[in-house]
Amino acid sequence: MEKSKGKVTAATLLIAFGIIYGDIGTSPLYVLKAVIGERPITELLVYGGISCVFWTIVFQTTFKYIYLTLQADNKGEGGIFSLYALVRRYSKYLIFPTMIGASTLLADGIITPPISVASAVEGLSNIPALKSIPTVPIVILIISGLFFFQRFGTHKVGSAFGPAMLLWFGMLAVLGTFQIIEHPTILKAFSPIYAFRFLTEYTEGFLLLGAVFLATTGAEALYSDLGHCGKKNVRLTWVVVKVCLMLNYMGQAAWLMNQGEGALLHGQNPFFEIMPSWFLIFGIVIATMAAIIASQAMISGSYTLVNEAMNLNFWPRVAVRQPSEVKGQIYIPSVNIMLWVGCVLMVLYFRHSANMEAAYGLAITITMMVTTYLLSFFLIYRLRWNKVLVGLILILFASIEISFFIANAHKFPDGGYITIFISSFFIFLMYTIYSGRKISNRFTKFVDLGQHANRLSELSQDEQIPKLSTHLIYLTKANQRQEIEEKIIKSIFAKKPKRADVYWFLHIHRTSEPYTLTYNVTELIDDKVIKVNIHVGFRIQPRTELYFKKIVQELIANRELNLHIRPDGSTKYNNEPDFKFVVIEKFLSVENEFTLTEGVLLNTYFLIKKYSLSDERAFGLDKSDVLIEEYPLVYQPISKIELTREEAHPFSSHSNGSY
Amino acid sequence: MDHTKYLYQYLLDSAETEVLVYLKNGQQIPTSIFGFFKNEREKKPFIHRWHFCNRNEDGLVQNDIFGNPIGMLIDQKEIAQIVFKYSNKSFQF
């Protein structure tokens, strides 16, 4: 897989066009419209604005993401969690920025489909016969259809994405070039002097960076999608994409200059204005197609992000489905519904793409700042770059991104608050899951398994106790071969002891590498007490039952294990080994004394857990013979009880009927 | 140096559990180690709380009638030293 990702062929390049550039590639639909707005057209505004767009793409997209960040691939995978997994060992303080960055990226995913699709569909108002067509129902219909079809996967239509995006970029380049020919002096805007003058001389220049920033919002998604094609393909195709984007931006700017000094846009979108009227309907269709592909990339990216968050224990366990045979393609129903509701509400609330621009950008600047921070750790500790050089890079991008953040923060009351509100909810969710789990783990009591091995052996041979199962399998958090949770020992010995021929203790260890899948086995008592550690990469959905069966098969094949069944693999009545899994679910006991923060955190954590996917389904055990037991988490036992025995009185009148 | 990590490793590698616990308040408790609570990965000490229990002549932990081991939970921060009874192996904190 690694090799195929690294290859550069016409097919891989086409895939890169279809998957990577959806978000950044559809930016010309709304960037120039947002920069100009209803301000009178002036040379300083147009030349300065387009110059800022160009230099933003140079620094932020090309230098930071295409050159620097793509180096931080985790076995070919990109994205904020992959980057975090690469650097987390170097500082314990990276976890919280990562949660914030991932939350803002996810929140941003709710605004990308509405703004892209709405911008494309609003082009219909340029056709005289459709001038007053209501666009909101059309946008909702397209977005709803897109979310509805997620359950079927994109394997059937995915192959068309590359050619469609190639057509889109071709259209951008051709339309832009025709306008540049009409006003070639626009090319002077490549000079950074115009950007400088725009920021220092134009009245709202600095605040308009919020609109300029929309040209690079897709850069973070580009990094997240790295795993689909590999960095060589991304870097090669970016050259073509960047040229096409700049030709179109320059073309729109040229058209603006041709409107004359002082002219106003009156709601016109320069993107559609540069199209000849006969081409408009085709242009709108191609733009809508590109917007749908961009939205698809963002939706798939959100599934991947949540799946990674779940596997890194930042997200409640939810069902993950694989809609096709394509490796890595997943579908998360709960995320699909959440995004669909979010997108539809965005469309209904903002109604027009121009209003959505205010909500777009603020959240993603936070993600970008976090990526810069994590990247500096990667450059220093993994690539061993000079600390001074990394410091300078950090200062450069911190200056750029803080400027964008300040400019975008200005949009907060106009709509930015929505994505910040949604991000805050995701941060709260991630923090609760992460902290609640940590507290819960901290108060999990472990014991030395060796101390109980003889008792296990004795119980196994005690024929006075009815046998529960031939093989009894427990899931354990203990990673050392000799240790085990006390609750497991209690589950086996307390009340009605669980007799079995073989006791298995299975530990799933999540690795920092995306696709690791290995295991090791330790027999504490030969064929009687067996500990298995399975190492699973953070991108893989664990299928414990399947892994366990495979391990058992391998152990039998190597003659390391006797399953206590007949040599031909069958018992008298059937040939199935008798396996029983025991899953112990924790609940929060009332017998606790909490501080306020701990109480809120743990109660929320267990409340979320109650409505999340059960442990047996999360570990892929739902088809197996599973016994579920509940065990209380006692965090801070109530230490002092003043319970006084009263003198017995035959005619006591204390009773009032209550218990 | 996080000595709780060494103590933990010694406990798992040897079959020995009988110890004499010296608390920072000067108290000495002859007991045996039954269980332990691990701290968060990045935090120290590695073990933040111990569960000590008394054992009978057969070396089995004594339980109450509800099946809970009779003993005490002691935070690591309260412990000054743990000495293993038979090997005389000592861990100071």
PDB file of C-alpha atoms in Angstrom, chain A residues 76 99 140 263 306 344 371 432 549 565 593 659:
ATOM      1  CA  GLY A  76       1.605   7.909   4.489  1.00  0.00           C
ATOM      2  CA  MET A  99      -8.380  18.547  20.703  1.00  0.00           C
ATOM      3  CA  ILE A 140     -30.932  21.760   0.760  1.00  0.00           C
ATOM      4  CA  ALA A 263     -18.310  50.766  -9.701  1.00  0.00           C
ATOM      5  CA  VAL A 306     -14.019  11.152  14.140  1.00  0.00           C
ATOM      6  CA  VAL A 344     -29.234  22.180   6.629  1.00  0.00           C
ATOM      7  CA  THR A 371      -0.972  22.523  13.109  1.00  0.00           C
ATOM      8  CA  THR A 432     -14.924  14.926  28.822  1.00  0.00           C
ATOM      9  CA  LYS A 549     -10.144 -16.453  15.974  1.00  0.00           C
ATOM     10  CA  ILE A 565     -11.353 -30.947  21.360  1.00  0.00           C
ATOM     11  CA  GLU A 593     -17.241  11.835  47.306  1.00  0.00           C
ATOM     12  CA  TYR A 659     -37.659   2.404  53.556  1.00  0.00           C
TER      13      TYR A 659
END
